[in-house]
Short mmCIF file of C-alpha atoms in Angstrom, two decimals:
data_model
loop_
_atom_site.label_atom_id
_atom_site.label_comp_id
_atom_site.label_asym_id
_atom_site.label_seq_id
_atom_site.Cartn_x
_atom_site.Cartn_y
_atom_site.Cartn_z
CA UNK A 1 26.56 7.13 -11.61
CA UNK A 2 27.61 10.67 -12.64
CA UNK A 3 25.62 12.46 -14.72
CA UNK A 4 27.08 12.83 -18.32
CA UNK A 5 28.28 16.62 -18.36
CA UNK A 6 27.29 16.50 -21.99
CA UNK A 7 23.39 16.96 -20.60
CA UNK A 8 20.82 18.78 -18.79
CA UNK A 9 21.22 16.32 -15.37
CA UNK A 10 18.53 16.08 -12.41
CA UNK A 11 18.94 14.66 -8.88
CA UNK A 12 15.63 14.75 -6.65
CA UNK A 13 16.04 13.85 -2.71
CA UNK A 14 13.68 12.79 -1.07
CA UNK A 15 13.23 13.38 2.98
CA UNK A 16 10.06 10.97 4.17
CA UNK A 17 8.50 11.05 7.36
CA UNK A 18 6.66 8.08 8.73
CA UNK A 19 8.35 6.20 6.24
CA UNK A 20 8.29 2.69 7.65
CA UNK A 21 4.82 1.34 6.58
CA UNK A 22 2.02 2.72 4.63
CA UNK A 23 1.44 5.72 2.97
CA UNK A 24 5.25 6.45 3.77
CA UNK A 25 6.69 3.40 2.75
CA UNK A 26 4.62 3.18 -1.02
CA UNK A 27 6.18 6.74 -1.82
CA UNK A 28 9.37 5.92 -1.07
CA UNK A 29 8.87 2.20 -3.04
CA UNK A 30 6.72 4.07 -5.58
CA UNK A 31 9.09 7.21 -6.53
CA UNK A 32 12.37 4.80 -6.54
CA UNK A 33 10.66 2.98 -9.31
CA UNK A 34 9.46 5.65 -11.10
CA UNK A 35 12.26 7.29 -11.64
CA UNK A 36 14.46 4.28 -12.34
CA UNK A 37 11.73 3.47 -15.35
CA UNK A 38 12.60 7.41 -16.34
CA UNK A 39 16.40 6.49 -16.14
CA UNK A 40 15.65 3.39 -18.30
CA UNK A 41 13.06 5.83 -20.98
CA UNK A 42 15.56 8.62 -21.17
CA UNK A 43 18.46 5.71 -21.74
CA UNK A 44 16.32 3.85 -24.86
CA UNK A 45 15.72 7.45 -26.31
CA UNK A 46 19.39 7.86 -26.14
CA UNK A 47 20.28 4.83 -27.83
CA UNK A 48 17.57 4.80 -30.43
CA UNK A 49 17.09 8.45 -31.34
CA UNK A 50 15.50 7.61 -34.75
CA UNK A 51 12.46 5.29 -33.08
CA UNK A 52 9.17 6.30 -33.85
CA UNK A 53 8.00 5.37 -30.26
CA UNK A 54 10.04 7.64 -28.39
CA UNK A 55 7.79 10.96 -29.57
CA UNK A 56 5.46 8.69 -26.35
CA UNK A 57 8.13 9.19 -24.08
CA UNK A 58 8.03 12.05 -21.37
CA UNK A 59 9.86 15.25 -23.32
CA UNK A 60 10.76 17.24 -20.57
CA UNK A 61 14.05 16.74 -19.48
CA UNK A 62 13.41 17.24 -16.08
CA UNK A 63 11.19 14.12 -16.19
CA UNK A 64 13.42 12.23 -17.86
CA UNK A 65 17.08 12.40 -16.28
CA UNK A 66 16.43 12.25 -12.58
CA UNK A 67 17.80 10.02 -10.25
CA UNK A 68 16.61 9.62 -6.41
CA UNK A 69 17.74 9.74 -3.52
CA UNK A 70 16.13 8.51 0.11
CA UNK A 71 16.00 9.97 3.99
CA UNK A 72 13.55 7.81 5.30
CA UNK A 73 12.46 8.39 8.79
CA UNK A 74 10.38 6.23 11.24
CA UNK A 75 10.35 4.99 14.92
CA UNK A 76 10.42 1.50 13.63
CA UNK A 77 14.18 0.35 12.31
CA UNK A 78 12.51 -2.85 11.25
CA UNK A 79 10.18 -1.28 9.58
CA UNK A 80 13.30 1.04 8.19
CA UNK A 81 15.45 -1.41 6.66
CA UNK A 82 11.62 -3.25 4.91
CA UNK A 83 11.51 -0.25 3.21
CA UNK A 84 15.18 0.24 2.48
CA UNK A 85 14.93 -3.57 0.89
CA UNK A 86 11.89 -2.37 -1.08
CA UNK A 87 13.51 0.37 -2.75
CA UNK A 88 16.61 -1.57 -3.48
CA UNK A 89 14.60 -3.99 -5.02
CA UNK A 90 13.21 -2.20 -7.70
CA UNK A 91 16.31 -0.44 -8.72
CA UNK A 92 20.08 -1.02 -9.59
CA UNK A 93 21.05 1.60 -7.24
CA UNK A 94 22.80 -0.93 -4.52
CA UNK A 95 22.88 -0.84 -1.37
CA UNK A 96 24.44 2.89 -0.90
CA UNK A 97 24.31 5.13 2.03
CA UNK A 98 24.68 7.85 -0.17
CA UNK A 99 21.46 6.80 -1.84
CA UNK A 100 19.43 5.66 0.67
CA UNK A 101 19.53 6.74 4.19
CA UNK A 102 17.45 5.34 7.54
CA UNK A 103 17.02 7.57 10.63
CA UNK A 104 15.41 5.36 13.45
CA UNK A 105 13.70 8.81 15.47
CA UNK A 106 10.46 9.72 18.50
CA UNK A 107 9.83 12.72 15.99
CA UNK A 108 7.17 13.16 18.85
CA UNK A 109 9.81 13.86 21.80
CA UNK A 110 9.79 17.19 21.53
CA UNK A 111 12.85 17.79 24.03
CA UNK A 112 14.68 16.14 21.35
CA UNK A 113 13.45 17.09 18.14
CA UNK A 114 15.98 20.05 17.23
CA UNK A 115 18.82 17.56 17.88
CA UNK A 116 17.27 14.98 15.47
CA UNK A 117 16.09 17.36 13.05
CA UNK A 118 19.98 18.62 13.03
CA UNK A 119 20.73 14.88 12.03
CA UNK A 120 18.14 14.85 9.56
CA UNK A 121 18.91 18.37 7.72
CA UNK A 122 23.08 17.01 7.76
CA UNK A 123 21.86 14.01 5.92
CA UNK A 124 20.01 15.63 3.13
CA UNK A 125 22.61 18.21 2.91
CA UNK A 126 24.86 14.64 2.45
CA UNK A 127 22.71 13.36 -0.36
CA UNK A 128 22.50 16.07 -2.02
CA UNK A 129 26.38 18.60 -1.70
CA UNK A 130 27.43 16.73 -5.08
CA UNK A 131 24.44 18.11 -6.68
CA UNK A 132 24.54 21.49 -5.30
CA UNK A 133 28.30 21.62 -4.78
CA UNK A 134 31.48 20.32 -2.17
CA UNK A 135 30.05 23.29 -0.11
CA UNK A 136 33.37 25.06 -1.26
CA UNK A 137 31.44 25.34 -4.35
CA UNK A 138 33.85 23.50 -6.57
CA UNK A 139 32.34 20.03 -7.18
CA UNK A 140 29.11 20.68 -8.78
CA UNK A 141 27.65 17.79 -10.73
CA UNK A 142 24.10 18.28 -11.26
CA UNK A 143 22.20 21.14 -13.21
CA UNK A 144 18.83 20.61 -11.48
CA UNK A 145 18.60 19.57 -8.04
CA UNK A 146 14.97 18.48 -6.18
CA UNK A 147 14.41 18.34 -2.45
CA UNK A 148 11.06 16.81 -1.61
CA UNK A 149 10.00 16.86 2.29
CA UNK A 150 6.85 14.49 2.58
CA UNK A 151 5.73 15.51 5.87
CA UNK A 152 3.56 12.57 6.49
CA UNK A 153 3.92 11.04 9.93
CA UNK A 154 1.18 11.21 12.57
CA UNK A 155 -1.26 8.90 14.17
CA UNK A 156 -5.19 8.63 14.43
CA UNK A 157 -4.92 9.59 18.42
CA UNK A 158 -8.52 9.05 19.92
CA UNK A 159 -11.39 7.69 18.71
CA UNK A 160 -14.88 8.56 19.92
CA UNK A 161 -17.01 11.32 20.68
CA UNK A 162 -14.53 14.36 22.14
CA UNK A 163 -15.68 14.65 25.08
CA UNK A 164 -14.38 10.82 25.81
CA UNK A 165 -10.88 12.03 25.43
CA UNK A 166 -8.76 9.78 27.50
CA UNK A 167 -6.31 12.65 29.28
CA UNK A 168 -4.90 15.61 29.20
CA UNK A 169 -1.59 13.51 28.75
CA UNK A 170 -3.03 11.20 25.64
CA UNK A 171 -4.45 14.39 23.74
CA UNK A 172 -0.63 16.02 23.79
CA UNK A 173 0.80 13.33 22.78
CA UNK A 174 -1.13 13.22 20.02
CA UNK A 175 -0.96 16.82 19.51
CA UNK A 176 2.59 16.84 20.08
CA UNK A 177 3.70 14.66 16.28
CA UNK A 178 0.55 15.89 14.61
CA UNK A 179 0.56 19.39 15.21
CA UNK A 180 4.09 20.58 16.31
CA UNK A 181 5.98 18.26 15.56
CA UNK A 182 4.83 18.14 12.22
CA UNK A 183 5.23 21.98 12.02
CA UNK A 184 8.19 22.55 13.28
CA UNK A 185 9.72 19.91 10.84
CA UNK A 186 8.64 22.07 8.25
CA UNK A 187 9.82 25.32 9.34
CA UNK A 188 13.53 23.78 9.91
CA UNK A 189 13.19 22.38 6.34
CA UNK A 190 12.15 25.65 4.95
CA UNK A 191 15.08 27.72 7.12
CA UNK A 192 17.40 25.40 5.62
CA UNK A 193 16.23 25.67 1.93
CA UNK A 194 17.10 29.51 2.11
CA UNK A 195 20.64 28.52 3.50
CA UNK A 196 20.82 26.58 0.04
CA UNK A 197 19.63 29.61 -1.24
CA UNK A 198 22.39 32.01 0.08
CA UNK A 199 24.74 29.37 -1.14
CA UNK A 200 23.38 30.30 -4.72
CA UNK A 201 23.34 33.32 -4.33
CA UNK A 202 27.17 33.92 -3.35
CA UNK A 203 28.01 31.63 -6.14
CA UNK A 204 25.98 33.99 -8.43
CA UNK A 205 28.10 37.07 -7.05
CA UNK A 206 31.39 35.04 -8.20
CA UNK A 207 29.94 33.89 -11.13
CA UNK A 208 30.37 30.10 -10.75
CA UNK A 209 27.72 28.27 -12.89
CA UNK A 210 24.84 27.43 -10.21
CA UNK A 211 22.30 24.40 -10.07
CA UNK A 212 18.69 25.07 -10.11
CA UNK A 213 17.35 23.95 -7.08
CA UNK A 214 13.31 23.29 -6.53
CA UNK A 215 12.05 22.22 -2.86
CA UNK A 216 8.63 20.99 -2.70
CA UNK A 217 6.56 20.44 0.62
CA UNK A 218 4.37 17.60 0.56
CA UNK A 219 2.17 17.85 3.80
CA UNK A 220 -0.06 14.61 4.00
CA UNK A 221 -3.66 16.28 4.48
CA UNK A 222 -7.03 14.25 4.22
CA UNK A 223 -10.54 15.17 3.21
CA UNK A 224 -11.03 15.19 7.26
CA UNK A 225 -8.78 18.63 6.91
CA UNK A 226 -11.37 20.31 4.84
CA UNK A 227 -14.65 18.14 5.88
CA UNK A 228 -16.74 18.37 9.18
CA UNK A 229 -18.29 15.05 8.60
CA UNK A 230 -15.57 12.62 10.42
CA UNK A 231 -17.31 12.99 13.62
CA UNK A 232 -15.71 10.70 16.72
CA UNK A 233 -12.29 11.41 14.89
CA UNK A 234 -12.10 15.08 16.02
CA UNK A 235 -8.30 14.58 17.50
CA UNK A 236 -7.54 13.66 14.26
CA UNK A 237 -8.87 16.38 12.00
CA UNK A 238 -8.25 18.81 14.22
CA UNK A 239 -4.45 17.65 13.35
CA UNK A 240 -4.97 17.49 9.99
CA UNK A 241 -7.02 21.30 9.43
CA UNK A 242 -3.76 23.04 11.35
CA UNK A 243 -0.78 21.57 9.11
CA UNK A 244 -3.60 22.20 5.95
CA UNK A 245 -3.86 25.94 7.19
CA UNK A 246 -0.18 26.27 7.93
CA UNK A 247 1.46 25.11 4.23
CA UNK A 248 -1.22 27.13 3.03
CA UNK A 249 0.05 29.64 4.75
CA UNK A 250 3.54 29.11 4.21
CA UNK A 251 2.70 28.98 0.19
CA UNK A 252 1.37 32.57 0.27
CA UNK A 253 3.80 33.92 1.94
CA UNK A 254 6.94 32.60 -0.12
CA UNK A 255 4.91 33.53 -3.47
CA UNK A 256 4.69 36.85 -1.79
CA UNK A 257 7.88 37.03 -0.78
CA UNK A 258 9.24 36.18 -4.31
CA UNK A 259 7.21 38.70 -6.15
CA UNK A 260 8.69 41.19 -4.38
CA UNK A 261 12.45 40.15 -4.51
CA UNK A 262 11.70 39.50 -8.06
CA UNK A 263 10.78 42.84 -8.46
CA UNK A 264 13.60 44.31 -6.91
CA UNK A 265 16.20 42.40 -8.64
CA UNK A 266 14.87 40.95 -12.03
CA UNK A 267 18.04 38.66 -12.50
CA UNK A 268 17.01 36.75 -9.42
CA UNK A 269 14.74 34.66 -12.20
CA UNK A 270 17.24 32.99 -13.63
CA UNK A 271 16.43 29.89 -15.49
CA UNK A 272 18.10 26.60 -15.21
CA UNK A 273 17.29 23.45 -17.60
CA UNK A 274 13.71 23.69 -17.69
CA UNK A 275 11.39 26.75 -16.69
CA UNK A 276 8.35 25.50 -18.14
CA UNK A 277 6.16 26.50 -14.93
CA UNK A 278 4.89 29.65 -13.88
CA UNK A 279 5.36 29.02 -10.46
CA UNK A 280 8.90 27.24 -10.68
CA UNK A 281 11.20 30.62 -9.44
CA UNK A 282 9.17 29.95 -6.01
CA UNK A 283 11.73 28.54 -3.95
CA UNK A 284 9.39 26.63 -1.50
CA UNK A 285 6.38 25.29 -3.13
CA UNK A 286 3.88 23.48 -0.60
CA UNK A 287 1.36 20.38 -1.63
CA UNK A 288 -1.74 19.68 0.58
CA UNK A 289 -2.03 15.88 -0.63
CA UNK A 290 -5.02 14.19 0.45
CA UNK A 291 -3.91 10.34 -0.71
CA UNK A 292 -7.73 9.09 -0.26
CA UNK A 293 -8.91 6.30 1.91
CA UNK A 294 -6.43 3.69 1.77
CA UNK A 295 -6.31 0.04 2.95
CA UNK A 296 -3.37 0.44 5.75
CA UNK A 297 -2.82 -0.44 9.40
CA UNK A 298 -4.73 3.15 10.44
CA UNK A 299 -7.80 1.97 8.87
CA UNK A 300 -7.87 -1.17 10.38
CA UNK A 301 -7.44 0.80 14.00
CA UNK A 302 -10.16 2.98 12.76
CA UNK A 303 -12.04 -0.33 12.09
CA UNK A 304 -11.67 -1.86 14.90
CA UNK A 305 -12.50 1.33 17.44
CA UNK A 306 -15.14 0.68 19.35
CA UNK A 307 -16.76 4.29 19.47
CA UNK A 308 -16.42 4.96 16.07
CA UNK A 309 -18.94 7.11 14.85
CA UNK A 310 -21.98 4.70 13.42
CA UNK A 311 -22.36 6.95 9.96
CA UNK A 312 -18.80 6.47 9.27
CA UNK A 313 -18.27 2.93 9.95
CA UNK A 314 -19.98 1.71 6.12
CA UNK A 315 -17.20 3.88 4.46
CA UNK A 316 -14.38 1.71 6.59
CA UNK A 317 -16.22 -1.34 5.70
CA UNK A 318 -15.59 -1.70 2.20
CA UNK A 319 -12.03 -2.39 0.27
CA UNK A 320 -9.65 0.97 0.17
CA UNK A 321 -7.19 2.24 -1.99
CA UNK A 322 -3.99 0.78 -2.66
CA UNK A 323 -1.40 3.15 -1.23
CA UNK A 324 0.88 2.37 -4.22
CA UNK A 325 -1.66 3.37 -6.62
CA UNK A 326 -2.46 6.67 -4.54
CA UNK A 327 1.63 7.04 -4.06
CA UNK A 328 2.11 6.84 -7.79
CA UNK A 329 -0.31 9.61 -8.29
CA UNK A 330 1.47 12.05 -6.09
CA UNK A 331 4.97 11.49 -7.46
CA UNK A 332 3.70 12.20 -10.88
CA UNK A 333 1.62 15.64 -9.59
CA UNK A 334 5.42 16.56 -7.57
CA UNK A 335 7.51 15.75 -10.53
CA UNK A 336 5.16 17.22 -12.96
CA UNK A 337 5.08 20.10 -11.15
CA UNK A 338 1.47 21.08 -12.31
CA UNK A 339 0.13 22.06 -9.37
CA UNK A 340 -0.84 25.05 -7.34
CA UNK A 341 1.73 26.37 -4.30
CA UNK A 342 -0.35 25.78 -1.23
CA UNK A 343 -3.08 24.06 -3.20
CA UNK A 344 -5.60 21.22 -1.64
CA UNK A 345 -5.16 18.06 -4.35
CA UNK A 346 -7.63 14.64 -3.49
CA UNK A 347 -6.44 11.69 -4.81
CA UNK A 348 -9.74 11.72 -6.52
CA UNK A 349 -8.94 15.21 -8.61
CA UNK A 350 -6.17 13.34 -10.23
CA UNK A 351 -6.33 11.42 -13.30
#
């Protein structure tokens, strides 16, 4: 449904990785229902202005009036279209494929990954031209518009002592989604956030009214990315310290970057609808989200390997974390918008 012109309106779009089971799959589940419940808040307040119990309702309009959209990405279509059915399920949305939207893709085959990422960077730029604008700049609905990459897909890759490593052939492959994959994904992301940039920007120089556009970078970390004690799963932190280091990274250097455009041309701090963060004129911010240990198919690999390290085995032992419950937490920290660009956030720092 359109947004009423008559209000301050939000779309957020998110682009999920990995997004047929797991972690992946209870974000996309998690943040459809979230913001349908804000849709439904926002729509009581509306109708009952006067109610005492509204004052416990989120104030910030930018909490309040989004609606979501969904790339989800996997090498599993089954797995796909569960998710899909999830997210359906918990809203009125329908079944849309200018809501939702399931890529089937290898994002490890490098030889191929441009070409799919291509695919990947049309479709957001499909779920989300209405709220920017008709790319002729004359069909804008939306004042604020959210892009949210979870970068989240990977796999566990060997388990045992290093020196057991299989092959030369099995530690690329992993390398290959964890590492530059995984990387690369975010660099085409990022590219294509300043092309939404320069679309503002021109806009600005003709003075057509502009949306506000955020794009946060959610890169799935783990206390393995900042801890040396996950010994036999060295393929796998090693994974997890480089896309840590490189958002990181990335977060500096586009708060850098700003500061000094910022300086050179004041206006470029425009506000939109809400500018109640410090950091919200960064154009790119970057989350390191370490969801905890959660009860999915990776631990029961982990488990199950036989050369897992003895000290760690007692921490696999025992019942996880729901990923819904550690899902729920992130949405809230992304939509909040409360933390750090380029920060390192637990699931155990968060409320």
């Amino acid at each position: 449904m359109p947004p009423s012109s008559s209000s301050c309106s939000s779309v957020v779009v998110f682009l999920i990785t990995g997004a047929s089971k797991g972690l992946g799959r209870a974000i996309a589940t998690v943040a459809s229902k979230y913001y349908a419940q804000q849709q439904q808040q926002q729509q009581l307040r509306s109708n009952n202005k006067d109610d005492s119990s509204s004052s416990a309702l989120p104030s910030s309009t930018s909490l309040s009036q989004k609606s979501a959209r969904f790339l989800l990405v996997a090498r599993s279509s089954d797995g796909l279209q569960e998710t899909k059915k999830d997210i359906i399920s918990t809203t009125d949305e329908g079944d849309e494929d200018d809501v939702i939207i399931c890529r089937t893709m290898d994002l490890s085959d490098l030889d191929r990954l441009d070409d799919n990422i291509d695919v990947l960077l049309d479709d957001v730029d499909r779920l989300i031209c209405c709220g920017i604008d008709d790319k002729d700049g004359d069909n804008q609905r939306y004042d604020n518009v959210d892009v949210v990459f979870v970068n989240n897909a990977g796999s566990l890759g060997h388990l045992g002592p290093t020196i057991t490593s299989p092959s030369l052939k099995d530690m690329r492959q992993t390398l290959d989604l964890n590492v530059t994959s995984s990387l690369w994904l975010t660099v085409r992301f990022s590219q294509y956030v300043k092309q939404l940039e320069e679309r503002q920007r021109q806009q600005r120089q003709q003075q057509k009214t502009m949306s506000q556009l955020a794009a946060t970078i959610v890169n799935i970390s783990s206390l393995a990315a900042i801890s040396d004690d996950f010994l036999s799963m060295g393929i796998y932190s090693t994974g997890k310290v480089a896309r840590e280091r490189y958002h990181t990274m990335l977060a500096k250097e586009e708060m850098k970057s700003k500061t000094m455009k910022q300086e050179e041309e004041p206006t470029l701090t425009k506000n939109g609808c809400d500018d109640n963060n410090k950091s919200s004129n960064i154009a790119i911010k970057t989350l390191n989200y370490a969801p905890g240990p959660l009860e999915t198919e990776m631990t029961t690999a982990i488990r199950n390997a036989d050369q897992l390290d003895i000290d760690l085995k007692p921490h696999f032992q025992k019942e996880l974390l729901d990923a819904n419950d550690s899902a729920l937490k992130l949405i809230k920290l992304v939509d909040e918008n409360t933390f750090d660009s380029g920060s390192h956030v637990d699931y155990y720092d968060l409320p």
